[in-house]
Amino acid sequence: MKFNIDDLPVLFPYPRIYPEQYAYMCDLKRTLDAGGHCVLEMPSGTGKTVSLLSLIIAYQQYYPEHRKLIYCSRTMSEIEKALAELKALMKYREEQLGRSEEFRGLGLTSRKNLCIHPSVRREKSGAIVDARCRSLTAGFVKEKKERGEDVANLDLLEPHNLIPNGVWTLDGIMRYGEEHKQCPYFTSRRMMSFCNVIIYSYHYLLDPKIADRVSKELSKDCIVVFDEAHNIDNVCIESLSTDITEDSLRKATRGAQNLENKIMQMKDTDADKLKNEYAKLVEGLRDAGDARDEDAFMANPALPDDLLKEAVPGNIRRAEHFVAFLKRFVEYLKTRMKVRQVISETPPSFLAHLKEYTFIEKKPLRFCAERLTSLVRTLELTNIEDYQPLQDVATFATLVATYEKGFLLILEPYETDTAEVPNPVLHFTCLDAAIAIKPVFERFSSVIITSGTLSPLEMYPKMLGFTTVVQESYSMTLARRSFLPMIVTRGADQIPMSSGFQVRNEAGVVGNYGRLLTEFAKLTPDGLVVFFPSYLYMESIISMWQGMGILDEIWKYKLILVETPDAQETSLALETYRTACCNGRGAILLCVARGKVSEGIDFDHQYGRAVLCIGVPFQYTESRILKARLEFLRETYRIRENDFLSFDAMRHAAQCLGRVLRGKDDYGVMVLADRRFLKKRNQLPKWINQALVEGEVNLSTDMAAGAAKKFLRSMAQPFKASDQEGISTWSLRDLERFKEKQEEEAIRALQEESANAGDTMQGIREGNEAVVNEVAVGNAADEFDDDELEAEMMQMGGG
Amino acid sequence: MCSTCVDRIFTSGPTSCPVPHCGKTLRKKGFHKAFFGDLKVEREVDIRKRVGEVFNRRQDEFETLLDWNNYLEEVESLVFDLVEGTQKEKAEAEQKLRAYRTMNLRDIEENRKAGLEEADQERRREDEEKEAAKRRRLETLREEQEAKLDVEKSRRDVLERMANTDEDPNIISQQAQKVILKKSSARRKMADTATESNGSARDPNLTIRGLKKKIAPVLEKPYDPFGGIDLAPSRYALQDHYDNEWLAGAKNDARHMAGGYSLKEYYARTMFEAFSGLGVFIEEEVVNRGPPVTSPAVATAAAAEASGGRIKLGHKMELDDVF
């Protein structure tokens, strides 16, 4: 399907388009034209990815700037889906245009997923693959090879030539790599600056350690898209937070010891190298030759700009001094870990204490991470994984010395409040999501944040510290009411249902939840998904149900499967669940609202006909880290604790509900079972909230069951694709008609405006003339208005 | 050594070290609890403390960053020698430390004071911040409580009105609802404006990270009768000693020096006389009266040439500061 948005010709790879897709594309284009950031919420299952890709690629190919697209998604499967979508789109474009465009699209993932080395690829852990790969490909290994020293076969791993045009899925590039004996990972990395579309994970852009290596050379006018971005603030925070344990400190000490030995060795054999490094450090971190000019690279939150302009402080310039410095710091941390009470302190007070006891100043601490990298490079170390803990400590040191605000150190000596054996963890938590993402917003002119559930939209710009040009939430156009959201607030016995802390373990409440589940197990065909607020609560409620005999009752209707924290067990449960849904009476999957299942796993069609959200999925509010973050949000962004908590709970609830509806021909029941949802219904995404009829917000179990039964019966009626035509799906003709109408309206609005303007002008001009005249003009205006009204009425009648 | 042993041996005053063949006299005051698990680090930190008390220069005392870094490295090397050096190196480092201390006693004292003051200020600022945060927290808590009370009260009112009057209960409850809404929105608005007016620290756009620390007000200087005129010669640097054959005799001659005669005075006067009048151009002052004979630049050059013989004596002769 081919159509124009303003002057931009868009090729859409399907014969039909949804109205909201069209609106989405229009807003996207508006954002790109205006050059700013936007937040867009689009209902799940309405083809967000394909509309995104087709518009941006049309934009890219039509305008001479050829702005690059960086598409970030969350999981591997989503990345692969996007790549496949892109490939299909490009194929369609080629057919339509009759020529293949100069175009290259690539996906990037970890070394582990992209390795073709015969022995390395067999390693299980990603860290080991990384380390082994580095030992084969690092710069100095290559140098040695050139000098004729015996090094493992590099040819296999180094790209000789670049890959041809086209879209390369991860599988595709692996195959190509195997055929041509070139490393897919490095091919992708090298080709990043030459391709039009890059699809990779958030971390490549947000995690400062990775972004510095992978993404910093991307040009300024790139279009950055964060898909499934409802959790982006958490990703930002995680990328800057570190946890330090006693074990990691032990390893760090060992790493420092190793470094010291290596330095000694090198002093004996190759003192020149150390001297060279020293000389370079005297100059500054980056030598004057490739001084970072402001535009070339993206800023790195872990390595602020002013650091690069300065030279490394004198007291860590020499390698041995630096190692002693690190040792002292690690030793200090070890001592701090011995404390047996909870401590939470700000970076400045930590630094003051540190200075008092170890005479470590703030400034050398800031250079710590960079200095360590330089040292490791000089020493030509290959077994990087041994130094990982030390690297972590160094990163921690740099961050703690760089940011006074937005971070907090929390030392928890015991894992739980009741534990006797200490297992201290030093959490260095980032409280401000804006820090990690700031360079992205600063560097790239258009950043698009989109997901199925982003409500309330204004929360994200607030938390991430940016301004939007477009901020939109789309409703879902439906030919029939294909999903039924309900809020169930009480059981059949009128006892209110809630997972609130005071009542959650009362037999009445648990029993009511059990009966709700039984009802739905009876009436739902195929799959039923149930979400609990936490693993803990799920376990306790299941054991109570067992005692009440509720599980036995449910067994009669459906198979019961449970999600566990273990990924493998869960995937097995999922597989069984799917099999059960395809054969026989279906199954119930009990899972957790913040678990793996709630994000990224779709229950389309028979896999999910109903979803039950038992309780509001609040976070564990006793967590010290969460408390600190709430405090910070209130202090800096004026977001009240309860607002944030309920926002966070509702986005997870909405995410859970969205799992069940994956397209317009899909249908499902959505049940929110908690009294507290009543007040929070405005925080649901627009598309869910609109479908929530007033009569279905305060139901008891039996009423809900009745409504669901009726709904499912109506859904069982035959429903042809042609019924949707013109309403929820548009053919090209519908689209054109819509556009015409829109234009007409725009013209009319303009006319009205000009007419009004004309009136006033006339009034001014003729103001001096006789009163009679004025009255006449007034009459004329009235007449005109009437005419227009009539015309409008006619149109409505005709429509 | 354990603390009981320390108590046992040293309570009665200084005693010799219990380690055989050591012979040093130790006091109880010299013992302290180890902070670190690793005693090596503990010892290093002790040394660092000692060195840090002496070498306590600050970055703003140095002209360039490079100098500062070089200084830091030197200090670090000294510590390193003290910690891990051989016997000889240690002795040398000790010697250096002592020498530096005696040389820079005053600077050290000054810097120490400045350091203390800074730490104090920092602490005070932090305390203030904490206090403010606490105040704000209490404030919001109070507001929330008030809101809750209000709601409670209006509910009670509604019930009472329903019981005591015979108005339509629906209307009463609707009215009450409206009142509550109005109140809460008003309260929120008030809170917003309140925070906007005073809570600049909370506004993300107004908190600036990495602000340079405010320079502490300069201590009031003693009264300067010359009103800040720098009397130091700008065209030459006075040296302690000039090679001159007919002065060499006088310098070594006790008869000249015994009466307190200072050659320095002599040097200063001679140099002053030699340079005075340089850079004063009659032409320039005459310019108003008539056209100059030569341009000032030529005059400068000429003056420079004329004084060429003497330039070697003065270290810095700035030719272009004339204009």
Coordinates of C-alpha atoms in Angstrom, one line a residue, chain B:
Chain B
M1 CA 49.4 -6.9 70.1
C2 CA 46.2 -7.3 71.9
S3 CA 44.7 -4.5 73.9
T4 CA 45.0 -6.3 77.2
C5 CA 48.7 -6.8 76.7
V6 CA 49.1 -3.1 75.9
D7 CA 47.2 -2.3 79.0
R8 CA 49.3 -4.7 81.1
I9 CA 52.7 -3.5 79.9
F10 CA 52.3 0.2 79.4
T11 CA 50.0 1.4 82.1
S12 CA 52.9 2.3 84.3
G13 CA 54.4 4.7 81.7
P14 CA 56.8 4.3 78.8
T15 CA 58.6 1.0 78.7
S16 CA 61.0 -0.6 76.2
C17 CA 59.6 -2.6 73.3
P18 CA 58.7 -6.1 74.3
V19 CA 60.2 -7.5 71.1
P20 CA 63.6 -8.9 71.9
H21 CA 66.6 -6.9 70.8
C22 CA 64.5 -3.9 69.8
G23 CA 65.2 -1.6 72.6
K24 CA 62.9 1.2 71.5
T25 CA 61.0 3.1 74.2
L26 CA 57.3 3.0 73.5
R27 CA 54.3 4.7 75.1
K28 CA 50.7 3.7 75.4
K29 CA 49.7 6.8 73.5
G30 CA 51.4 5.5 70.4
F31 CA 49.1 2.4 70.1
H32 CA 45.8 2.6 68.4
K33 CA 43.3 0.2 67.0
A34 CA 43.8 -1.0 63.5
F35 CA 41.2 0.3 61.1
F36 CA 42.1 -1.9 58.2
G37 CA 42.2 -5.7 58.1
D38 CA 45.4 -5.6 56.2
L39 CA 48.2 -4.3 58.5
K40 CA 50.3 -3.3 55.6
V41 CA 47.7 -0.9 54.5
E42 CA 47.3 0.3 58.0
R43 CA 51.0 1.1 58.2
E44 CA 50.9 2.8 54.9
V45 CA 48.0 5.0 56.0
D46 CA 49.9 5.9 59.1
I47 CA 52.8 7.0 57.1
R48 CA 50.5 8.8 54.7
K49 CA 49.1 10.7 57.6
R50 CA 52.5 11.8 58.7
V51 CA 53.5 12.9 55.2
G52 CA 50.2 14.4 54.5
E53 CA 50.5 16.7 57.5
V54 CA 53.7 18.1 56.1
F55 CA 53.2 18.1 52.4
N56 CA 49.8 19.7 52.4
R57 CA 50.1 22.1 49.6
R58 CA 46.9 22.9 47.7
Q59 CA 46.3 23.0 44.0
D60 CA 45.6 26.7 43.9
E61 CA 49.1 27.4 45.0
F62 CA 50.5 26.0 41.8
E63 CA 50.6 27.9 38.6
T64 CA 50.0 25.1 36.2
L65 CA 48.3 21.8 36.4
L66 CA 51.4 20.1 35.4
D67 CA 53.3 21.5 38.3
W68 CA 50.6 20.4 40.7
N69 CA 50.7 16.9 39.3
N70 CA 54.4 16.7 39.4
Y71 CA 54.3 17.8 43.0
L72 CA 51.7 15.1 43.8
E73 CA 53.8 12.5 42.1
E74 CA 56.8 13.5 44.1
V75 CA 54.9 13.2 47.4
E76 CA 53.6 9.8 46.3
S77 CA 57.1 8.6 45.5
L78 CA 58.2 9.8 48.9
V79 CA 55.5 7.8 50.6
F80 CA 56.3 4.9 48.5
D81 CA 59.9 5.0 49.5
L82 CA 58.9 5.2 53.2
V83 CA 56.5 2.3 52.8
E84 CA 58.4 -0.1 50.6
G85 CA 61.8 1.2 50.1
T86 CA 65.0 -0.2 51.4
Q87 CA 66.6 0.9 54.6
K88 CA 68.6 3.5 52.8
E89 CA 65.7 4.9 50.8
K90 CA 63.7 5.2 53.9
A91 CA 66.3 7.1 55.7
E92 CA 66.7 9.4 52.7
A93 CA 62.9 10.0 52.6
E94 CA 62.8 10.7 56.3
Q95 CA 65.6 13.2 55.9
K96 CA 63.7 14.9 53.0
L97 CA 60.5 15.0 55.1
R98 CA 62.3 16.7 58.0
A99 CA 64.0 19.1 55.8
Y100 CA 60.8 20.1 54.1
R101 CA 59.1 20.6 57.4
T102 CA 61.7 22.9 58.7
M103 CA 61.8 24.9 55.5
N104 CA 58.1 25.4 55.1
L105 CA 56.8 25.6 58.6
R106 CA 54.6 28.6 58.0
D107 CA 53.0 27.4 54.8
I108 CA 52.2 24.1 56.3
E109 CA 50.4 25.7 59.2
E110 CA 48.4 28.0 56.9
N111 CA 47.3 25.2 54.7
R112 CA 46.4 23.1 57.6
K113 CA 44.1 25.8 58.9
A114 CA 42.6 26.3 55.5
G115 CA 41.9 22.6 55.1
L116 CA 40.2 22.4 58.5
E117 CA 38.1 25.4 57.6
E118 CA 37.0 23.9 54.3
A119 CA 36.1 20.6 55.9
D120 CA 34.1 22.5 58.5
Q121 CA 32.2 24.4 55.9
E122 CA 31.5 21.3 54.0
R123 CA 30.1 19.7 57.1
R124 CA 28.0 22.6 57.9
R125 CA 26.5 22.8 54.4
E126 CA 25.7 19.1 54.5
D127 CA 24.0 19.5 57.8
E128 CA 21.9 22.3 56.5
E129 CA 20.8 20.3 53.5
K130 CA 19.8 17.4 55.7
E131 CA 17.9 19.7 57.9
A132 CA 16.1 21.3 55.0
A133 CA 15.1 17.9 53.6
K134 CA 13.8 16.8 56.9
R135 CA 11.7 20.0 57.2
R136 CA 10.3 19.4 53.8
R137 CA 9.4 15.8 54.6
L138 CA 7.6 16.8 57.8
E139 CA 5.8 19.5 55.9
T140 CA 4.4 17.1 53.3
L141 CA 3.5 14.6 56.0
R142 CA 1.6 17.3 57.8
E143 CA -0.2 18.3 54.7
E144 CA -1.3 14.8 53.9
Q145 CA -2.6 14.4 57.4
E146 CA -4.5 17.6 57.1
A147 CA -6.1 16.5 53.9
K148 CA -7.1 13.2 55.5
L149 CA -8.7 15.0 58.4
D150 CA -10.5 17.4 56.1
V151 CA -12.0 14.5 54.2
E152 CA -13.0 12.8 57.4
K153 CA -14.6 16.0 58.7
S154 CA -16.6 16.7 55.6
R155 CA -17.9 13.1 55.6
R156 CA -19.0 13.5 59.1
D157 CA -20.8 16.8 58.2
V158 CA -22.6 15.1 55.4
L159 CA -23.8 12.3 57.6
E160 CA -25.0 14.8 60.1
R161 CA -26.8 16.9 57.5
M162 CA -28.4 13.8 56.2
A163 CA -29.6 12.8 59.6
N164 CA -30.8 16.2 60.7
T165 CA -32.3 17.9 57.7
D166 CA -34.7 16.5 55.2
E167 CA -32.9 17.5 52.0
D168 CA -32.3 15.0 49.3
P169 CA -29.4 12.9 50.4
N170 CA -28.1 12.6 46.9
I171 CA -27.8 16.3 46.6
I172 CA -26.0 16.6 49.9
S173 CA -23.5 13.9 49.0
Q174 CA -22.9 15.5 45.6
Q175 CA -22.3 18.8 47.1
A176 CA -19.9 17.4 49.6
Q177 CA -18.0 15.6 46.9
K178 CA -17.6 18.9 45.1
V179 CA -16.3 20.7 48.2
I180 CA -13.8 18.0 48.8
L181 CA -12.5 18.1 45.3
K182 CA -12.3 21.9 45.4
K183 CA -10.4 21.8 48.6
S184 CA -7.9 19.2 47.5
S185 CA -7.2 20.9 44.2
A186 CA -6.8 24.2 46.0
R187 CA -4.4 22.6 48.5
R188 CA -2.4 21.1 45.7
K189 CA -2.2 24.4 43.9
M190 CA -1.0 26.0 47.1
A191 CA 1.6 23.4 47.7
D192 CA 2.8 23.8 44.1
T193 CA 3.2 27.5 44.4
A194 CA 4.8 27.2 47.7
T195 CA 7.4 24.8 46.4
E196 CA 7.9 26.9 43.4
S197 CA 8.6 30.0 45.4
N198 CA 11.0 28.6 47.9
G199 CA 12.0 25.2 46.7
S200 CA 14.5 26.1 44.1
A201 CA 16.7 23.2 45.3
R202 CA 13.9 20.9 44.3
D203 CA 13.4 22.2 40.8
P204 CA 15.5 20.1 38.5
N205 CA 16.1 22.9 36.1
L206 CA 17.6 25.1 38.8
T207 CA 19.9 22.7 40.5
I208 CA 23.2 22.9 38.8
R209 CA 25.5 20.1 39.1
G210 CA 29.2 20.6 39.5
L211 CA 29.1 24.2 40.4
K212 CA 32.4 25.5 41.2
K213 CA 32.7 26.0 44.9
K214 CA 32.3 29.5 46.1
I215 CA 35.6 31.2 46.8
A216 CA 35.7 32.0 50.5
P217 CA 35.9 35.8 51.1
V218 CA 39.5 36.9 51.1
L219 CA 40.8 37.8 54.5
E220 CA 41.1 41.5 55.0
K221 CA 44.6 42.6 54.1
P222 CA 46.6 45.0 56.2
Y223 CA 46.4 48.6 55.3
D224 CA 48.5 49.5 52.3
P225 CA 49.7 53.1 52.3
F226 CA 50.6 53.0 48.7
G227 CA 47.1 52.0 47.7
G228 CA 48.0 48.9 45.9
I229 CA 50.9 50.3 43.8
D230 CA 53.3 47.5 43.2
L231 CA 56.7 48.8 44.1
A232 CA 58.5 45.7 42.8
P233 CA 60.5 46.6 39.7
S234 CA 58.7 45.3 36.6
R235 CA 61.6 45.7 34.2
Y236 CA 64.2 43.7 35.9
A237 CA 64.6 41.2 38.7
L238 CA 67.0 42.0 41.3
Q239 CA 69.5 39.3 41.8
D240 CA 71.1 38.5 45.1
H241 CA 74.5 38.7 43.6
Y242 CA 76.1 40.4 40.6
D243 CA 79.5 39.5 39.3
N244 CA 81.6 42.6 39.3
E245 CA 85.2 42.8 40.0
W246 CA 85.3 46.0 41.9
L247 CA 82.4 44.9 44.1
A248 CA 83.9 41.5 44.8
G249 CA 86.6 43.2 46.9
A250 CA 84.1 45.1 48.9
K251 CA 82.0 42.1 49.5
N252 CA 84.8 40.1 51.0
D253 CA 86.2 42.9 52.9
A254 CA 85.3 42.8 56.5
R255 CA 86.0 46.5 56.8
H256 CA 83.2 47.3 54.4
M257 CA 80.7 44.9 55.8
A258 CA 81.3 45.2 59.5
G259 CA 79.3 48.4 59.8
G260 CA 76.1 46.7 58.5
Y261 CA 76.7 47.9 55.0
S262 CA 74.5 45.8 52.7
L263 CA 75.5 45.2 49.1
K264 CA 71.9 44.5 48.3
E265 CA 70.9 48.1 49.0
Y266 CA 73.6 49.1 46.6
Y267 CA 72.5 46.7 43.9
A268 CA 68.9 47.9 44.3
R269 CA 69.8 51.5 44.0
T270 CA 72.0 51.0 41.0
M271 CA 69.5 48.9 39.2
F272 CA 66.8 51.4 39.9
E273 CA 68.8 54.3 38.6
A274 CA 69.8 52.4 35.5
F275 CA 66.2 51.5 34.6
S276 CA 64.3 54.6 35.8
G277 CA 63.1 56.6 32.9
L278 CA 62.9 53.7 30.6
G279 CA 59.5 53.4 29.1
V280 CA 58.8 57.0 29.7
F281 CA 58.7 58.7 26.3
I282 CA 58.9 62.3 26.0
E283 CA 57.6 62.1 22.4
E284 CA 54.5 60.6 23.6
E285 CA 53.8 63.3 26.1
V286 CA 54.7 65.9 23.5
V287 CA 52.3 64.4 21.0
N288 CA 49.7 66.8 21.9
R289 CA 51.9 69.7 21.2
G290 CA 53.1 68.7 17.8
P291 CA 53.7 65.8 15.5
P292 CA 56.1 63.2 16.9
V293 CA 59.4 62.9 15.4
T294 CA 59.4 59.1 15.4
S295 CA 56.7 56.7 16.0
P296 CA 56.5 55.2 19.5
A297 CA 57.3 51.8 18.2
V298 CA 60.6 53.0 16.8
A299 CA 61.3 54.7 20.0
T300 CA 60.6 51.5 21.9
A301 CA 62.9 49.6 19.7
A302 CA 65.5 52.2 20.0
A303 CA 65.2 52.2 23.8
A304 CA 65.5 48.5 23.8
E305 CA 68.6 48.7 21.8
A306 CA 70.1 51.4 23.9
S307 CA 69.5 49.3 27.1
G308 CA 70.7 46.2 25.4
G309 CA 73.8 46.1 27.4
R310 CA 72.0 45.9 30.6
I311 CA 69.3 43.5 29.6
K312 CA 71.5 40.6 30.3
L313 CA 71.6 41.6 33.9
G314 CA 67.9 41.9 34.3
H315 CA 66.0 38.6 33.9
K316 CA 62.8 39.7 32.3
M317 CA 62.7 42.7 30.2
E318 CA 59.3 43.1 28.8
L319 CA 59.4 45.2 25.7
D320 CA 55.8 45.3 24.8
D321 CA 54.2 46.2 28.1
V322 CA 54.8 49.8 27.2
F323 CA 51.5 50.1 25.5

